[in-house]
PDB file of C-alpha atoms in Angstrom:
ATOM      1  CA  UNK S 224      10.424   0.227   9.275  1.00  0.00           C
ATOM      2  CA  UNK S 225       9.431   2.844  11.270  1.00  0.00           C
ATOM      3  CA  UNK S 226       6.486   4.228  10.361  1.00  0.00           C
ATOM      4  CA  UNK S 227       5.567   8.026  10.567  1.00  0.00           C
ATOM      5  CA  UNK S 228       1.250   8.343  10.193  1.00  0.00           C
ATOM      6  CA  UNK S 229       1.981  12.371  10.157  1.00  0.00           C
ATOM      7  CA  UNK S 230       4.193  11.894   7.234  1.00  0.00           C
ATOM      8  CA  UNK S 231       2.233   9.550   5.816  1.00  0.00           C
ATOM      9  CA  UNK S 232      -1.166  11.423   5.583  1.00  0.00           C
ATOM     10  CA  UNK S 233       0.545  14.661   4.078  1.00  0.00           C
ATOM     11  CA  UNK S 234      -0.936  13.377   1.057  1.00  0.00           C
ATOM     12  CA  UNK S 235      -3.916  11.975   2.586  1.00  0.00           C
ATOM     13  CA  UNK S 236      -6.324  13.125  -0.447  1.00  0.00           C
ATOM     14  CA  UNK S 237      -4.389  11.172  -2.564  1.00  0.00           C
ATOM     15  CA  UNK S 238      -3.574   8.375  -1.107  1.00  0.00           C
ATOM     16  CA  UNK S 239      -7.263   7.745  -0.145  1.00  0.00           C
ATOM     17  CA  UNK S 240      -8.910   7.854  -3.406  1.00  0.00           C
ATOM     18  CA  UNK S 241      -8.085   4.612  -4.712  1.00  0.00           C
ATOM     19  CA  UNK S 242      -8.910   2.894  -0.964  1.00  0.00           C
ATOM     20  CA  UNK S 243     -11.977   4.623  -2.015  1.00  0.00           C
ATOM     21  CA  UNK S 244     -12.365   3.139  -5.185  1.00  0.00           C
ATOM     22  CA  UNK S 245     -11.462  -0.045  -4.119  1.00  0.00           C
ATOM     23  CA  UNK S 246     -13.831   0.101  -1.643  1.00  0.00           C
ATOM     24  CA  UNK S 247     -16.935   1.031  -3.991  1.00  0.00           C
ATOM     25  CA  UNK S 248     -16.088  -1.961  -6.332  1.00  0.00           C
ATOM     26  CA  UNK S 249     -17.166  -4.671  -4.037  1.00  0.00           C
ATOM     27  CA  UNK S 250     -20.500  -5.730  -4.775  1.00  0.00           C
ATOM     28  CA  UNK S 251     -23.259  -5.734  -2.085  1.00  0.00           C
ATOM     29  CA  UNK S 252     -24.226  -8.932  -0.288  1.00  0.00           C
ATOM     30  CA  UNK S 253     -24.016  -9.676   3.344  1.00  0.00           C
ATOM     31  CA  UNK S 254     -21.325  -9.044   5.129  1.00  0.00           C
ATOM     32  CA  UNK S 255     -20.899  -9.898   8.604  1.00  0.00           C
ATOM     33  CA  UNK S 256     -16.975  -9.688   9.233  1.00  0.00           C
ATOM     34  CA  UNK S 257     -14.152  -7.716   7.273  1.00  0.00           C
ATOM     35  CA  UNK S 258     -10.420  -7.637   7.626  1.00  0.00           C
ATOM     36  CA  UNK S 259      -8.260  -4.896   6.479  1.00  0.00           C
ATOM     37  CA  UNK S 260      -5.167  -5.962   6.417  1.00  0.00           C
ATOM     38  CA  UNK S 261      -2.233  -2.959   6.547  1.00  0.00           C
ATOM     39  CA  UNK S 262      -5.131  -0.805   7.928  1.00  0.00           C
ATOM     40  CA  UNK S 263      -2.587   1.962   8.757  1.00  0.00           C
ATOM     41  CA  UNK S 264      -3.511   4.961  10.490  1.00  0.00           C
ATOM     42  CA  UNK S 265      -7.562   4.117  10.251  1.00  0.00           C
ATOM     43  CA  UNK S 266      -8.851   6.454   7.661  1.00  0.00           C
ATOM     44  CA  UNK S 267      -9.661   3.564   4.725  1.00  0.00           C
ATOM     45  CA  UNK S 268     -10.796   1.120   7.971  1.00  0.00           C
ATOM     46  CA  UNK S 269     -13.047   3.851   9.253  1.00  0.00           C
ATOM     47  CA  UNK S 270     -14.968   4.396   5.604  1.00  0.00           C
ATOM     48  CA  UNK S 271     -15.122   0.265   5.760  1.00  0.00           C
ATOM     49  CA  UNK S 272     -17.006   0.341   9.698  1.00  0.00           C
ATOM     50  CA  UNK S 273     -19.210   2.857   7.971  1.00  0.00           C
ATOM     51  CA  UNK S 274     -20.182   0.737   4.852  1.00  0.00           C
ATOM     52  CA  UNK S 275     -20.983  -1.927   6.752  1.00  0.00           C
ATOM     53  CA  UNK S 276     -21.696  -1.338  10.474  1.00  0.00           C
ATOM     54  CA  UNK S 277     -23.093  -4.186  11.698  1.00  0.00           C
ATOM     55  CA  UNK S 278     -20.265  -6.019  10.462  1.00  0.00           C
ATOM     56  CA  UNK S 279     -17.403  -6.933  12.947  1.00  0.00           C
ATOM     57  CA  UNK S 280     -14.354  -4.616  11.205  1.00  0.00           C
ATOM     58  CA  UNK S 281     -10.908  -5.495  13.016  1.00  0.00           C
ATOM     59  CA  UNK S 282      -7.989  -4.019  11.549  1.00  0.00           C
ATOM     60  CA  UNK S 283      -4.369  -5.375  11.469  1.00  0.00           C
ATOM     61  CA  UNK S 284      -1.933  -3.620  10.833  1.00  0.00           C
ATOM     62  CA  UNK S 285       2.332  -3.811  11.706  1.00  0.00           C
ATOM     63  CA  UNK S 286       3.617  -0.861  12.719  1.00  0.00           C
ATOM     64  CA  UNK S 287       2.544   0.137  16.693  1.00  0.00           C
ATOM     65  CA  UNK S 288       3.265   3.944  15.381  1.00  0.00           C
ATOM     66  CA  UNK S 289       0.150   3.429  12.930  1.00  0.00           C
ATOM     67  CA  UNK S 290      -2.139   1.351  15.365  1.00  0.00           C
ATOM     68  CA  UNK S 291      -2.368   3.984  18.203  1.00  0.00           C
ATOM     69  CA  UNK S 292      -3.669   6.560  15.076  1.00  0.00           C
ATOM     70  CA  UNK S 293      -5.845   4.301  13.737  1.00  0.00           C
ATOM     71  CA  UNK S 294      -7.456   3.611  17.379  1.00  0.00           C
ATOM     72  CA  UNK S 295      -7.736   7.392  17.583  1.00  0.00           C
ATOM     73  CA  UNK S 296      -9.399   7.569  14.060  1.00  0.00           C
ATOM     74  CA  UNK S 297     -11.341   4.705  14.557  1.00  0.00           C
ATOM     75  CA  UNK S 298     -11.810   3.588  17.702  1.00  0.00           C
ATOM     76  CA  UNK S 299     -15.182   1.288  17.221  1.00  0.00           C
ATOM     77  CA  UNK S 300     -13.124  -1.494  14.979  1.00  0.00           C
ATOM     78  CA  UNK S 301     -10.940  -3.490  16.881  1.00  0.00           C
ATOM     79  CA  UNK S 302      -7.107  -3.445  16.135  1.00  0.00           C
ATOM     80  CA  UNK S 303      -4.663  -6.158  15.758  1.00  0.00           C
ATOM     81  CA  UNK S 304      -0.970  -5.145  16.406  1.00  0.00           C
ATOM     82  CA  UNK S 305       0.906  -8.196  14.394  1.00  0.00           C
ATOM     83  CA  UNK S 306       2.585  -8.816  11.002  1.00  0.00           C
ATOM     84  CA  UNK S 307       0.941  -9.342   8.186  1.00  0.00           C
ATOM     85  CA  UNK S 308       3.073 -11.952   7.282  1.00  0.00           C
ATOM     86  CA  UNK S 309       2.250 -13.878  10.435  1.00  0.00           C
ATOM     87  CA  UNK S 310      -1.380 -13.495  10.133  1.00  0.00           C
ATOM     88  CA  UNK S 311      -3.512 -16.570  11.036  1.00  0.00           C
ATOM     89  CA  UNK S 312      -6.864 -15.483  12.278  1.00  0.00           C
ATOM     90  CA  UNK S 313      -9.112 -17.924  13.670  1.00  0.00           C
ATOM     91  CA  UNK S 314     -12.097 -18.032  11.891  1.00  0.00           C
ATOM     92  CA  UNK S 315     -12.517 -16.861   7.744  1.00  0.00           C
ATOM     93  CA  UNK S 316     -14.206 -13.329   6.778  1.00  0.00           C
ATOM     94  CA  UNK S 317     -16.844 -12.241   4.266  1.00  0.00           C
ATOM     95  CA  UNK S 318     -14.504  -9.791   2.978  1.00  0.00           C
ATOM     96  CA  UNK S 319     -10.732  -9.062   3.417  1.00  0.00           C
ATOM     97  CA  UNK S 320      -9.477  -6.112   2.193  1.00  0.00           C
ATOM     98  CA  UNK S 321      -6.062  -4.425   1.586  1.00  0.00           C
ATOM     99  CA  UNK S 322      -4.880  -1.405   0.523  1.00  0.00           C
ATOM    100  CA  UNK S 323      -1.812  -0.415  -0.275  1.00  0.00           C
ATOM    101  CA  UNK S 324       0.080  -3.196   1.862  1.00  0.00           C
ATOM    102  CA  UNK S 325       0.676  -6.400   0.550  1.00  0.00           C
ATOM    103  CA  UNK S 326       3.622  -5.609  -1.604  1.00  0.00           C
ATOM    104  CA  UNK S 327       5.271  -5.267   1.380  1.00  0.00           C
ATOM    105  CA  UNK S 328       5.748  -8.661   1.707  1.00  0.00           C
ATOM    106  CA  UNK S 329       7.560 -11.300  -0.446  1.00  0.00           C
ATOM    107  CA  UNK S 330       6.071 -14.371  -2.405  1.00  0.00           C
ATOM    108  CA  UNK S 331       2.933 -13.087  -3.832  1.00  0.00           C
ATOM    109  CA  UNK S 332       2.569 -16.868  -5.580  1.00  0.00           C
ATOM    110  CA  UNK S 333       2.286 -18.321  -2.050  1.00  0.00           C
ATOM    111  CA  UNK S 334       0.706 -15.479  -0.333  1.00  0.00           C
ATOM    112  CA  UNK S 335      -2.332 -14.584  -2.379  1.00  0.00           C
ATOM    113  CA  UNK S 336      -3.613 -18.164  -2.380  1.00  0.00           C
ATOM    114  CA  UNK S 337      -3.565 -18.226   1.092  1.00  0.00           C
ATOM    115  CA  UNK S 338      -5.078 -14.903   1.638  1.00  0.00           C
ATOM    116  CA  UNK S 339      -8.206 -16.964  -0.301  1.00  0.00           C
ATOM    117  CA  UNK S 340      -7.836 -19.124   2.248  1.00  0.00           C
ATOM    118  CA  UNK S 341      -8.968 -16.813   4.674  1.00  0.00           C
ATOM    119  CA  UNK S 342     -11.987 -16.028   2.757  1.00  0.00           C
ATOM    120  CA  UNK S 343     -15.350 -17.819   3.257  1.00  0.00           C
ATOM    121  CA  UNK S 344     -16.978 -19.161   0.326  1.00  0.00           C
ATOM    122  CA  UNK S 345     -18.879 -16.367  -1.941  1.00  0.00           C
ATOM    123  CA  UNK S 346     -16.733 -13.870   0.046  1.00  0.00           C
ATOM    124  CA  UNK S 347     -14.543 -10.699  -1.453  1.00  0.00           C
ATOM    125  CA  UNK S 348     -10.788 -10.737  -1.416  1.00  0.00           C
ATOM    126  CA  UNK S 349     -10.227  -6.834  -2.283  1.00  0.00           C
ATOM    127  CA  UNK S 350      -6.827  -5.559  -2.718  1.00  0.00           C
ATOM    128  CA  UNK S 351      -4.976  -2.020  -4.244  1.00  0.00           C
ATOM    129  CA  UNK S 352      -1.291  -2.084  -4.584  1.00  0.00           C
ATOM    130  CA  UNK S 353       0.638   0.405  -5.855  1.00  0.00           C
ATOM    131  CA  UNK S 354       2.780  -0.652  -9.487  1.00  0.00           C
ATOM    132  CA  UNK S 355       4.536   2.252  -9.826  1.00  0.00           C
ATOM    133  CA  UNK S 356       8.010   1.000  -9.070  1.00  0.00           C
ATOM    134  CA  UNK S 357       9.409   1.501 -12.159  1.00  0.00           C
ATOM    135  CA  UNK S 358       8.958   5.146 -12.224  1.00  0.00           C
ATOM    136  CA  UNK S 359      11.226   7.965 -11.575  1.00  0.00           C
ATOM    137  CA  UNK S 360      10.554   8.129  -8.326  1.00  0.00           C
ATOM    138  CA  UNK S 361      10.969   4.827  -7.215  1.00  0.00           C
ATOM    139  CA  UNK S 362      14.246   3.906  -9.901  1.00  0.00           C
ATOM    140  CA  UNK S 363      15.909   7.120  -8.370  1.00  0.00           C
ATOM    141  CA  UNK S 364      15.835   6.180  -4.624  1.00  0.00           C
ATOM    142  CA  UNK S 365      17.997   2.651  -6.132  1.00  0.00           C
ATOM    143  CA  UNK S 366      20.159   4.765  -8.015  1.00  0.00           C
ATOM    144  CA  UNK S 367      21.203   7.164  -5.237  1.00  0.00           C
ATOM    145  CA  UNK S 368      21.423   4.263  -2.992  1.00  0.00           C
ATOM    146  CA  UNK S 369      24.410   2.601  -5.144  1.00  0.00           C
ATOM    147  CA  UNK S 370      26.055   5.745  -5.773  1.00  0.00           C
ATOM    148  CA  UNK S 371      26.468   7.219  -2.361  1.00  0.00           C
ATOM    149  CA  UNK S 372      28.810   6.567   0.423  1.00  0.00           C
ATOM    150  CA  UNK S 373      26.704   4.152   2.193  1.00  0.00           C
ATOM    151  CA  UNK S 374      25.725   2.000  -0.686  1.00  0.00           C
ATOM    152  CA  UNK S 375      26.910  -1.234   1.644  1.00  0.00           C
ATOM    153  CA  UNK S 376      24.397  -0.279   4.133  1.00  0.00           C
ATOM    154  CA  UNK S 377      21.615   0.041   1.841  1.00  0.00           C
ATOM    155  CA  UNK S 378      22.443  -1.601  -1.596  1.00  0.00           C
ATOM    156  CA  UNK S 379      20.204  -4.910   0.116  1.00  0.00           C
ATOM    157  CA  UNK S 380      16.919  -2.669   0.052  1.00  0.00           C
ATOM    158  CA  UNK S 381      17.691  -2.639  -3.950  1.00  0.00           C
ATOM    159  CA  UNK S 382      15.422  -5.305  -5.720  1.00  0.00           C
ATOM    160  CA  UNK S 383      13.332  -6.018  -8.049  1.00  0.00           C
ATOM    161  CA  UNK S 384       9.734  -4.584  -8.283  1.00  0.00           C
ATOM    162  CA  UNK S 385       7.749  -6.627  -5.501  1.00  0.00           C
ATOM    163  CA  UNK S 386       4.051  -6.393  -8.009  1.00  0.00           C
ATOM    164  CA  UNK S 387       4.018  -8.492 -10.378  1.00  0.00           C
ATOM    165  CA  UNK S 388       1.619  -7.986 -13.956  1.00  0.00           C
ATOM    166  CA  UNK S 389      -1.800  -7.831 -13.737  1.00  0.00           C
ATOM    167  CA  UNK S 390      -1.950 -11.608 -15.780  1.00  0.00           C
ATOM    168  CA  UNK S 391      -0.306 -13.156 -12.684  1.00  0.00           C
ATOM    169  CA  UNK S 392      -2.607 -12.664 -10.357  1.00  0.00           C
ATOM    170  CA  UNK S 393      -5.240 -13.671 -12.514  1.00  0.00           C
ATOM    171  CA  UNK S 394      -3.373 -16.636 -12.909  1.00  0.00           C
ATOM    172  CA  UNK S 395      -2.813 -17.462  -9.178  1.00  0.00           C
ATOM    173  CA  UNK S 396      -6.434 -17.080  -8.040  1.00  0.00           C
ATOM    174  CA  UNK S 397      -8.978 -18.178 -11.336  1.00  0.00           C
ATOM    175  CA  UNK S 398      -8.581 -21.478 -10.325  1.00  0.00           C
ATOM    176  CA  UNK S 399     -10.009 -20.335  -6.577  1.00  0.00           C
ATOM    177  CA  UNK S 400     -12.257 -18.074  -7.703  1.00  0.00           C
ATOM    178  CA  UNK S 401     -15.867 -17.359  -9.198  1.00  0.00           C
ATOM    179  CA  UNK S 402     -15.340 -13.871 -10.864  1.00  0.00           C
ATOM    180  CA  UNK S 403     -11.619 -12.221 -10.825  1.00  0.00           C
ATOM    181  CA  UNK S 404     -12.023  -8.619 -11.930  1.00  0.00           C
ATOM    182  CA  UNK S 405      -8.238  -7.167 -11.820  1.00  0.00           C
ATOM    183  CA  UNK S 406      -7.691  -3.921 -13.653  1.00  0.00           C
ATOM    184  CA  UNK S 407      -4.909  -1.059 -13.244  1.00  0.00           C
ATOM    185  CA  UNK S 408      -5.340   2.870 -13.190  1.00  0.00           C
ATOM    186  CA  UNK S 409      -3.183   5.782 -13.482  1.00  0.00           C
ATOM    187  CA  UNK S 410      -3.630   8.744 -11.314  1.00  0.00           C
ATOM    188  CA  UNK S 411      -2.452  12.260 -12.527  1.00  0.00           C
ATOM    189  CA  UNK S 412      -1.433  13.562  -9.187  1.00  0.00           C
ATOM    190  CA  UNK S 413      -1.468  16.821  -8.971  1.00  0.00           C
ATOM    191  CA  UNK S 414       1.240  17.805  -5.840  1.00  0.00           C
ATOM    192  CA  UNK S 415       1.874  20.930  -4.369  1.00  0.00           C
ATOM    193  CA  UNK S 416       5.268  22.395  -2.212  1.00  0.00           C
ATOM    194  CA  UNK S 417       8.481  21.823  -2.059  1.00  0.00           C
ATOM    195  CA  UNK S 418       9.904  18.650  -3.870  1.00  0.00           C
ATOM    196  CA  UNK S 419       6.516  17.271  -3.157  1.00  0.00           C
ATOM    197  CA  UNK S 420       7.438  13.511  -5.259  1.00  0.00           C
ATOM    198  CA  UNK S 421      10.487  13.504  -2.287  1.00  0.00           C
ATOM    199  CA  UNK S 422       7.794  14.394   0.271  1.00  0.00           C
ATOM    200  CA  UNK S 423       5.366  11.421  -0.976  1.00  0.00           C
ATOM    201  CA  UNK S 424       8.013   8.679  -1.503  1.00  0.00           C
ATOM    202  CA  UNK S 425       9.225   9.992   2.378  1.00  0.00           C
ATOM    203  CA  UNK S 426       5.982   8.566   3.380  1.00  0.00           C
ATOM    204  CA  UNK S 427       6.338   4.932   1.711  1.00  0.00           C
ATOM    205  CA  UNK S 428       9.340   3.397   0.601  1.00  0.00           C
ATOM    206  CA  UNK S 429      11.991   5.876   1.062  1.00  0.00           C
ATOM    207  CA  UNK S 430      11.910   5.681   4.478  1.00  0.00           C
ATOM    208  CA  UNK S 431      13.268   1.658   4.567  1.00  0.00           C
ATOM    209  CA  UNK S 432      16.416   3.444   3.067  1.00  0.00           C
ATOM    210  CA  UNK S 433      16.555   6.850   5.943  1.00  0.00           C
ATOM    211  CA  UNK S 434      15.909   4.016   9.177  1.00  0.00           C
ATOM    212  CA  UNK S 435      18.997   2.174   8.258  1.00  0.00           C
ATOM    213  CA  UNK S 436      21.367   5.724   7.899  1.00  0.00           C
ATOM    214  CA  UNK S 437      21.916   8.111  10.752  1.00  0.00           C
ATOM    215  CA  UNK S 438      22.987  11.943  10.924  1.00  0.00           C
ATOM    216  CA  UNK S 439      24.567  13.699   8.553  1.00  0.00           C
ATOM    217  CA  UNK S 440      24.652  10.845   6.293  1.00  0.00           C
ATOM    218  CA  UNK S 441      21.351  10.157   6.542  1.00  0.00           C
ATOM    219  CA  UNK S 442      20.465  13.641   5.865  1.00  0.00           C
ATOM    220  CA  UNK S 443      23.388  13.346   2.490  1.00  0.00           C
ATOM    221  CA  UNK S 444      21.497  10.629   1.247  1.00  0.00           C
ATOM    222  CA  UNK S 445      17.769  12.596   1.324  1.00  0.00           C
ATOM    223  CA  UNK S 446      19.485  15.501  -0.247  1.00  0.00           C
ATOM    224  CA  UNK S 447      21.129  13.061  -2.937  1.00  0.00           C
ATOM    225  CA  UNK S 448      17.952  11.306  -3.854  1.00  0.00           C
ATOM    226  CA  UNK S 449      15.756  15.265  -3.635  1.00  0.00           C
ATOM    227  CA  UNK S 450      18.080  16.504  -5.994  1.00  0.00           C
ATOM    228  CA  UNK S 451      17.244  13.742  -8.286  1.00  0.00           C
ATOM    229  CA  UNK S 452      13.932  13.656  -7.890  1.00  0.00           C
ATOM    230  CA  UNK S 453      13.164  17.224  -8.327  1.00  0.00           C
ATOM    231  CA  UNK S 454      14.563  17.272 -12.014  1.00  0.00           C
ATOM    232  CA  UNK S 455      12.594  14.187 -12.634  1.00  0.00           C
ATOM    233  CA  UNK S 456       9.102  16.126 -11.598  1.00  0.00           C
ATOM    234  CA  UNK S 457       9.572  19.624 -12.199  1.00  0.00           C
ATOM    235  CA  UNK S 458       7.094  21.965 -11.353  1.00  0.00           C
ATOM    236  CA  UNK S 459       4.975  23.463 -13.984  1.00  0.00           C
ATOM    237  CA  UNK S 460       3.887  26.848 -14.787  1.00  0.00           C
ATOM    238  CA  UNK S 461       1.051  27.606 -12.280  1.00  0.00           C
ATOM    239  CA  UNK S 462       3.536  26.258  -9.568  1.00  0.00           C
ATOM    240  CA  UNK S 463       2.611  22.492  -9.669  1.00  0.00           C
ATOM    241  CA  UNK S 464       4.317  19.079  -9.515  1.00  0.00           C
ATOM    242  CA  UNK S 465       2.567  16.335 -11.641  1.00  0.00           C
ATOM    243  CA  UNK S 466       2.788  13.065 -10.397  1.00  0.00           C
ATOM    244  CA  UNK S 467       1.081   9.961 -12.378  1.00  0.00           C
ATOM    245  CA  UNK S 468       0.897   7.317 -10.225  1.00  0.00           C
ATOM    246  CA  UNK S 469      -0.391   3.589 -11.402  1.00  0.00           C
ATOM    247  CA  UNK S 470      -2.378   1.267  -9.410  1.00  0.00           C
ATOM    248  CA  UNK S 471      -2.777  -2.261  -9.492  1.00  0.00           C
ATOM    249  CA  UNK S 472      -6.408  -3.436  -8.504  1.00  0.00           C
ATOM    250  CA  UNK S 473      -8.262  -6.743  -7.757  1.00  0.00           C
ATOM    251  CA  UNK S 474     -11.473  -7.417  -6.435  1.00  0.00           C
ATOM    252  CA  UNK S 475     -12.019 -11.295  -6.004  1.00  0.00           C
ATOM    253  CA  UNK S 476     -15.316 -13.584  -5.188  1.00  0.00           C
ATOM    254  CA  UNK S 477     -14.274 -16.852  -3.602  1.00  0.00           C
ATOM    255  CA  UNK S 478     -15.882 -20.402  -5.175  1.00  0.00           C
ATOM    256  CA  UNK S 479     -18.676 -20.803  -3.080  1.00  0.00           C
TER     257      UNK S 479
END
């Protein structure tokens, strides 16, 4: 993927409040080192620096697009251009921290156990990822995608939510764990514009669909899936698009 920060922080409000809350549920204790892992375009990584600024913050994040914003926005952490699927630091931190990143990649039953890993003893494994997949907004861009012209370019991209239920995780990391406090909520977005649910999902994971297509068809297929979207989240009476949103959360302390 190619990722676009300018299209990304249209929403920025949004999109920061449960980073936010994520970030206020981790207890205090020391902390000397953080990783935020997906740290995007340095707005969540910037609020972490400030919590704790004696800490060493480095952020890692994929996408070289999002890594020269997030030096920009936050230019006293240190960055780390690599995959988060790849990541093998050399030394564990007091807290790692994710937002709205890991269900980008595969095999959460291998990957969340070795995220502990990475964790030392009595340390925080924080992490927000949006479950929302089996919304409107997110069933729609699968259904335009087999029912277009270029389904056999994109009909790959069509799978099964990549979250799992909250009981899973709980599952996967009690047996590593001290405390496991995992909990979901449900934001009433409140959008405004034009076809602002097409705008959002633009950001996130419409765009693996509009990097594989080019030109006109790539244009078809935004149409295609706008069209759909807008009758699924019309706007109300003062003008307004509501968009609920859920969010899964977990907040992890390590066995010491």
């Amino acid at each position: 993927m190619v990722w676009n920060p300018q299209q990304y922080l249209k929403f920025s409000g949004h999109r920061l409040r449960p980073a936010v809350d994520l970030l206020m549920r981790i207890p205090d204790f020391p902390v000397r080192s953080v990783a935020d892992l997906g740290a995007g375009a340095g707005n969540v990584t910037k609020l972490i620096k400030e919590r704790w600024p004696d800490a060493n913050v480095i952020g890692v994040e994929g996408s070289a697009e999002m890594v020269a914003a997030g030096k920009k926005a936050a230019p006293e952490v240190e960055w780390l251009h690599q995959d988060l699927g790849t990541w093998q630091p050399p030394h564990r931190y007091d807290v790692v921290y994710s937002n709205a990143a890991l269900h980008w990649l595969p095999d959460h039953a291998r990957l969340f156990p070795s995220l502990m890993e990475k964790v030392e003893p009595g340390g925080i494994l924080a992490v927000q990822m949006p479950r929302n997949f089996a919304a409107p907004s997110h069933l729609l861009i699968a259904e335009t995608a087999l029912n277009g012209p270029w389904r056999s370019q994109v009909e790959h991209l069509v799978a099964p939510p990549p979250v799992g239920e909250p009981g899973f995780y709980h599952d996967l990391l009690a047996p590593l764990s001290e405390q496991v406090d995992i909990w979901e909520t449900e934001y009433l977005q409140v959008l405004e514009g034009e076809n602002p649910v097409k705008e959002w999902t633009k950001g996130t994971w419409l765009t693996r669909y509009l990097d594989i297509l080019q030109g006109q068809e790539k244009a078809a297929f935004e149409a295609a899936y706008g069209e759909r979207v807008a009758k699924a989240y019309p706007r109300n009476s003062a003008g307004q698009t509501l968009f609920p949103f859920r969010r899964l959360f977990m907040v992890v302390r390590r066995k010491g």
